[in-house]
Short mmCIF file of C-alpha atoms in Angstrom, two decimals:
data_model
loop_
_atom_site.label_atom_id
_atom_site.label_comp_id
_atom_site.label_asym_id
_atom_site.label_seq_id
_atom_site.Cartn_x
_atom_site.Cartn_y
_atom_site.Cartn_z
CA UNK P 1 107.20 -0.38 189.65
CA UNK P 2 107.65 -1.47 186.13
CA UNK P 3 105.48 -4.53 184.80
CA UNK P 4 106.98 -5.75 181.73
CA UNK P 5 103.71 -5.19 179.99
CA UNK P 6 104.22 -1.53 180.69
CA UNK P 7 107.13 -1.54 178.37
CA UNK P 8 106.80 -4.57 176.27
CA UNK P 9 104.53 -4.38 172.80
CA UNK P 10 102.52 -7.33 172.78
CA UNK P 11 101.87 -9.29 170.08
CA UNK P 12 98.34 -7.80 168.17
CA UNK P 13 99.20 -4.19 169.26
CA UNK P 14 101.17 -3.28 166.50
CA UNK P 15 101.67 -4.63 162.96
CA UNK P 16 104.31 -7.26 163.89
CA UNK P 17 108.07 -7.67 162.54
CA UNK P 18 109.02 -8.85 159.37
CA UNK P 19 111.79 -10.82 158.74
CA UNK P 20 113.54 -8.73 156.30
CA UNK P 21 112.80 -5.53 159.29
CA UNK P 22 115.49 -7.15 161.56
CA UNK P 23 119.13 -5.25 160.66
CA UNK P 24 122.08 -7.25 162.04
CA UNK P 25 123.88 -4.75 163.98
CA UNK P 26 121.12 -2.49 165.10
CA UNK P 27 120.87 -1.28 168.27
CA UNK P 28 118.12 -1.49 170.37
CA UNK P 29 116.12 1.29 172.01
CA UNK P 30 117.81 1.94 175.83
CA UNK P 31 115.18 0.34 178.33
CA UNK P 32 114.66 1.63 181.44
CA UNK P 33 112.14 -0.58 184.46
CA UNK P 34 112.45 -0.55 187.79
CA UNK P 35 111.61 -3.99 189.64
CA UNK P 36 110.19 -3.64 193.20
CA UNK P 37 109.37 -5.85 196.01
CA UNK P 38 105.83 -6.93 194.03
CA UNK P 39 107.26 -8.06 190.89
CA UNK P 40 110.38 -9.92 192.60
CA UNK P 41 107.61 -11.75 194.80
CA UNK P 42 105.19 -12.12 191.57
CA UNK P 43 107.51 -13.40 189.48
CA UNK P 44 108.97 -15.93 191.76
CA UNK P 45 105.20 -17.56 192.43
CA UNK P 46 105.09 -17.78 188.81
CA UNK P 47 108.24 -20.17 188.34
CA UNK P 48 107.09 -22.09 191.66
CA UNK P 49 110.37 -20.49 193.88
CA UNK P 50 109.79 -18.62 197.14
CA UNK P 51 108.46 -15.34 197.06
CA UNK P 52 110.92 -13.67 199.64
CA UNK P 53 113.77 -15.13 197.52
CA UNK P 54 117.22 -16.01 198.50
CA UNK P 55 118.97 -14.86 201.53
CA UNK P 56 122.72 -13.79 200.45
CA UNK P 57 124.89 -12.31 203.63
CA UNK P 58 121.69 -11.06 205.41
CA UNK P 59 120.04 -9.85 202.16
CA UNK P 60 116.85 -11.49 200.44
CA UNK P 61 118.14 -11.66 196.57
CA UNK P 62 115.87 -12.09 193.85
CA UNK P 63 115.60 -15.04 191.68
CA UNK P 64 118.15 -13.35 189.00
CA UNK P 65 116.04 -15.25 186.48
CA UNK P 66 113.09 -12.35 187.17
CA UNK P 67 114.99 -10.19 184.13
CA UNK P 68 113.40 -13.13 182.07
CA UNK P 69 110.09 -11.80 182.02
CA UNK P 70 112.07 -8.13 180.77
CA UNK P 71 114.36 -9.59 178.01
CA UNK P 72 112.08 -9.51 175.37
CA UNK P 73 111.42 -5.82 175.95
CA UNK P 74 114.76 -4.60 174.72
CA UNK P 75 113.80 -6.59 171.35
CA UNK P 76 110.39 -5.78 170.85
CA UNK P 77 110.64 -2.03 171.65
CA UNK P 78 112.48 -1.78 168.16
CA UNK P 79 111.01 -3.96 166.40
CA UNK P 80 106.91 -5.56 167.84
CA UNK P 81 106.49 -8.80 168.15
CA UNK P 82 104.50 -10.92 165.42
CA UNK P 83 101.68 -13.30 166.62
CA UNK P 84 103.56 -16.86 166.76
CA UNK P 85 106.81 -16.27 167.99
CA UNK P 86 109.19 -19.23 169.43
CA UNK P 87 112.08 -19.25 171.42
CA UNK P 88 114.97 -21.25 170.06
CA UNK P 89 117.82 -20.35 172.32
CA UNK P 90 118.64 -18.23 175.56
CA UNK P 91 122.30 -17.66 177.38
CA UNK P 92 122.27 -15.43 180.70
CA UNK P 93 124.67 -14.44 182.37
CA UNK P 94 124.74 -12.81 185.98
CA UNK P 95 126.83 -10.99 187.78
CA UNK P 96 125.29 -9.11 190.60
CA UNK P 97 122.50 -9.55 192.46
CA UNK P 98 118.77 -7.91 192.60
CA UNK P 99 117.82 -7.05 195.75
CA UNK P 100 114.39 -8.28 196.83
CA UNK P 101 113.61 -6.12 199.47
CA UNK P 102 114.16 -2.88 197.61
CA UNK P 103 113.50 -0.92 194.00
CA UNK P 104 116.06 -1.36 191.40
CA UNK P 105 115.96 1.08 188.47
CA UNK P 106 117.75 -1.17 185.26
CA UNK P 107 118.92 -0.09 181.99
CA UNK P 108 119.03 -2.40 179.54
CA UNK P 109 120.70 -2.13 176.05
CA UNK P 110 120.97 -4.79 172.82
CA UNK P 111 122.24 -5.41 169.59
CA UNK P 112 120.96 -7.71 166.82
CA UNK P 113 123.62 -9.87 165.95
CA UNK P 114 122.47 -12.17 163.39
CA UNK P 115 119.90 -13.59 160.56
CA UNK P 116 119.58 -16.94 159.29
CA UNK P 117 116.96 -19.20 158.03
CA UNK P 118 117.43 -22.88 159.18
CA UNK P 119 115.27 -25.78 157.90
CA UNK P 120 112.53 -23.39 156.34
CA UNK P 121 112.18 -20.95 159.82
CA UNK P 122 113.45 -17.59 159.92
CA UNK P 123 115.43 -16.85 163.29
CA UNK P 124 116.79 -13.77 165.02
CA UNK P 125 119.86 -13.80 167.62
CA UNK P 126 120.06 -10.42 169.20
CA UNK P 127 122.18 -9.83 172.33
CA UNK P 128 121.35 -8.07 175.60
CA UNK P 129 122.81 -6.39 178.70
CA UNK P 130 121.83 -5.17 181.84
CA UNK P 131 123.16 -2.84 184.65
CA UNK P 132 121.85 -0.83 187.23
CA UNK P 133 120.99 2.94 186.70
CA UNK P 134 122.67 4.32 190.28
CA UNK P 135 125.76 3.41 189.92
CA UNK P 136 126.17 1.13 186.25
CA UNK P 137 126.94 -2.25 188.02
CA UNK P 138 126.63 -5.03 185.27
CA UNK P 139 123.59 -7.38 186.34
CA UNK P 140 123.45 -9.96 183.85
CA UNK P 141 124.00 -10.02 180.08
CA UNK P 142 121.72 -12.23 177.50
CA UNK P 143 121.99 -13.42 173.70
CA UNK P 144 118.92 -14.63 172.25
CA UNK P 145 117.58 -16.84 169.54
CA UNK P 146 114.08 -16.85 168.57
CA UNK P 147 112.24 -17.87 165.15
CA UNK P 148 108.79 -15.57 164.27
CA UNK P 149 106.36 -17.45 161.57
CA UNK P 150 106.98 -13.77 158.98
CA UNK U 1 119.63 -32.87 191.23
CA UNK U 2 116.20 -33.00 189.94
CA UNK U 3 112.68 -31.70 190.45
CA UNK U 4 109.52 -32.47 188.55
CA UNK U 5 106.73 -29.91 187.89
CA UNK U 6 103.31 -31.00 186.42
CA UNK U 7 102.23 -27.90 184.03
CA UNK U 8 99.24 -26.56 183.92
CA UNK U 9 97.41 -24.26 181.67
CA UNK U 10 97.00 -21.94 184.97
CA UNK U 11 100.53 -22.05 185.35
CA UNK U 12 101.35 -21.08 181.82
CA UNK U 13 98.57 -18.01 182.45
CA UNK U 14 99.98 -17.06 185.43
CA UNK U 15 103.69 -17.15 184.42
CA UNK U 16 101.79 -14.69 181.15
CA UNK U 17 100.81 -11.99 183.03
CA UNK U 18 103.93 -11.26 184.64
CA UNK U 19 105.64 -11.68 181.18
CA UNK U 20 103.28 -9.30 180.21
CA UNK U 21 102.73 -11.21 176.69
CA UNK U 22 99.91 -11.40 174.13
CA UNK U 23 101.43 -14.45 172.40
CA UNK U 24 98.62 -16.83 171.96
CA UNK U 25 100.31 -20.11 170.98
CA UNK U 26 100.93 -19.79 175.02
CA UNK U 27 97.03 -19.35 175.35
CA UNK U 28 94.89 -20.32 172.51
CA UNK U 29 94.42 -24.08 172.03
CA UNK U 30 92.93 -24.05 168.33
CA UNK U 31 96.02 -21.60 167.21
CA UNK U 32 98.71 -23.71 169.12
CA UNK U 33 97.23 -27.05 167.12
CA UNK U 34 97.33 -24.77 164.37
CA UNK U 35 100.83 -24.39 164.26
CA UNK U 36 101.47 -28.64 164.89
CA UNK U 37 101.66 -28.55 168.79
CA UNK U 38 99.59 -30.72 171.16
CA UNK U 39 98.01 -27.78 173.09
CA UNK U 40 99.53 -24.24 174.22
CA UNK U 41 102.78 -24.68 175.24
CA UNK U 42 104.57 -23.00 177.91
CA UNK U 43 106.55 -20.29 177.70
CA UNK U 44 110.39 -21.32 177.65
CA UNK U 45 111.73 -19.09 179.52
CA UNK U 46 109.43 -20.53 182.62
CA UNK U 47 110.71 -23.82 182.28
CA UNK U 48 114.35 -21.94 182.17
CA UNK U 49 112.73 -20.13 185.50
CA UNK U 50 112.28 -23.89 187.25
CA UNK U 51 115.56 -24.56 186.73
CA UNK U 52 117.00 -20.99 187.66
CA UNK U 53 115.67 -21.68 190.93
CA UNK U 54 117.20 -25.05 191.39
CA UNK U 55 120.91 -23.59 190.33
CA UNK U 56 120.40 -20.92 193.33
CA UNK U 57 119.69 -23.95 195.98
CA UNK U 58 122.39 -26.24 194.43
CA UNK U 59 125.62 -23.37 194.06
CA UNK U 60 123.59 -20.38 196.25
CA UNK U 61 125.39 -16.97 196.77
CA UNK U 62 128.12 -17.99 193.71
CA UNK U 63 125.20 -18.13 191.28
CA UNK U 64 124.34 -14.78 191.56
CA UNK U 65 127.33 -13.24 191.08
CA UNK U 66 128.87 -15.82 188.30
CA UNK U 67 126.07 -18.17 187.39
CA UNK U 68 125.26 -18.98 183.89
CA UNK U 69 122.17 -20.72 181.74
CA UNK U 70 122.60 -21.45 177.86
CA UNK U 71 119.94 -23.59 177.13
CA UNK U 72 118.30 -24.72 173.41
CA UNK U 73 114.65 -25.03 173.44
CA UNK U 74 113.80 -28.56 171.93
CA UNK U 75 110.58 -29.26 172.26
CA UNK U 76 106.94 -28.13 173.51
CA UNK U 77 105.68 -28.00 177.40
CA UNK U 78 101.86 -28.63 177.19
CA UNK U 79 99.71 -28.43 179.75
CA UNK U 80 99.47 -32.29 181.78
CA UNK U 81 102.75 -32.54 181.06
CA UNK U 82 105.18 -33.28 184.22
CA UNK U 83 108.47 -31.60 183.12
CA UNK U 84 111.34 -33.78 184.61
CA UNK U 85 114.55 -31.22 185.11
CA UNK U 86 118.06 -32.61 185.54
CA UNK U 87 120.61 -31.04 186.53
CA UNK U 88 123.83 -32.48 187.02
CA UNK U 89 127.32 -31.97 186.20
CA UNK U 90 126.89 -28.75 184.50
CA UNK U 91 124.25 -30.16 181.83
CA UNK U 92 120.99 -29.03 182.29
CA UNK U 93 117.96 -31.23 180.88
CA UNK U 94 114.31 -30.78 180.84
CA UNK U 95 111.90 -33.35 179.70
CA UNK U 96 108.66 -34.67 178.99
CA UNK U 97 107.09 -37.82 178.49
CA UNK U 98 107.03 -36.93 174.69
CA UNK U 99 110.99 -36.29 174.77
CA UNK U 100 113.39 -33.32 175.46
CA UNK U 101 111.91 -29.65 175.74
CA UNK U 102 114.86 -28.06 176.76
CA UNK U 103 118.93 -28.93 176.89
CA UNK U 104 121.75 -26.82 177.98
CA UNK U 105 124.66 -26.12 180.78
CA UNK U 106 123.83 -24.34 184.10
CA UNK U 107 126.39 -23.90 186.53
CA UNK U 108 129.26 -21.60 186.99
CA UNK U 109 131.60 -19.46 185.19
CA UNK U 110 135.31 -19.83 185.60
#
């Protein structure tokens, strides 16, 4: 199992980002997290959904939306969060499903793909993807937008 | 379709330790004011959760394999709030009594 606190920096731990840190075109760390049974069923009481998930030709299916709570992992890991982060945007895509009823070992890989300051705030777009380490099955793919107060 | 949740600060807290976050404009009232919000404000990405979980009933296996959120975040989710969600016909719209938190398109691709 693989909490996203395991792998995520959280904001206080480390001196936080600056805006003039962020390179557009940099790529981000691979991540590597396994989700289990636990965090398919935590995750799903946390949004209000049902903790055995959705049943898909037999199979209970996570919520696909559980790689939320993993996104920001990709980011952070290169460059830790600053106290006072806001989202701004989020696109997800999905194309396979994660099993609920078993472990699935994810690698997930990023770019940052843009800068801009917009009305005074400083934002960050940075994209994301996601596939499964056994056999490289694409699971969903994300771009991101988020504004951090430095 | 639509669904209404009433947030709560134990829902935001809850929906923090699985994100695994230290943010404290999620958590810490005086900070949130701070920075021109009502109260802490939910994470966005659990309001996106609510209406993950609605796409799944509405379009069910398809959504897995080709379903799609792209949502702008609009406004703050404080706790008391009851967050309306909306969707229908592809548009995706989450609000509060205060206005808009969150607009987009759910549905699927192709």
């Amino acid at each position: 199992m693989t909490r996203p606190s395991d792998i995520k920096p959280r904001e206080g731990d480390l001196p936080g980002s600056k805006f003039d840190d962020f390179e557009i075109g940099a790529k981000l760390p691979e991540t590597r997290f396994t989700i289990t049974p636990d965090i398919v069923a935590e995750y799903a009481r946390a949004v209000e959904s049902d903790p055995r998930g959705f049943e898909i030709d037999g199979k209970r299916a996570a919520l696909p939306s559980v790689l939320f709570v993993y996104l920001m992992s990709v980011f952070y890991r290169r460059y830790p969060p600053a106290q006072g982060g806001i989202m701004a945007g989020n696109r997800m895509a999905f194309f396979s499903p994660i099993w609920a009823d078993e472990d699935t070992e994810i690698v997930g890989t990023g770019q940052v793909e843009e800068k801009f300051t917009k009305k005074g705030r400083n934002y960050i777009r940075y994209s994301a993807v996601f596939h499964r380490a056994d056999n490289g099955q694409k699971i969903a793919e994300a771009v991101n937008t988020s504004t951090f107060p430095n | 379709m639509n669904k209404k949740y009433p947030i709560t600060q134990e829902m935001i807290d809850r929906y923090g330790v699985i994100n695994g976050d230290n943010d404290i404009i999620h958590y810490d009232h005086d900070y949130a004011v701070s920075r021109g919000f009502k109260g802490p404000i939910a994470h966005g990405l659990m309001v996106s959760g609510y209406a993950i979980d609605m796409a799944c009933r509405k379009w069910g296996k398809d959504f897995f394999y080709k379903g799609e959120i792209d949502v702008r975040f609009r406004g703050p989710v404080i706790p008391g709030d009851t967050v309306d969600i909306v969707i229908d016909d592809g548009s995706l719209v989450a609000s509060v009594e205060d206005g808009e938190a969150l607009v987009g398109k759910i549905g699927l691709r192709g």
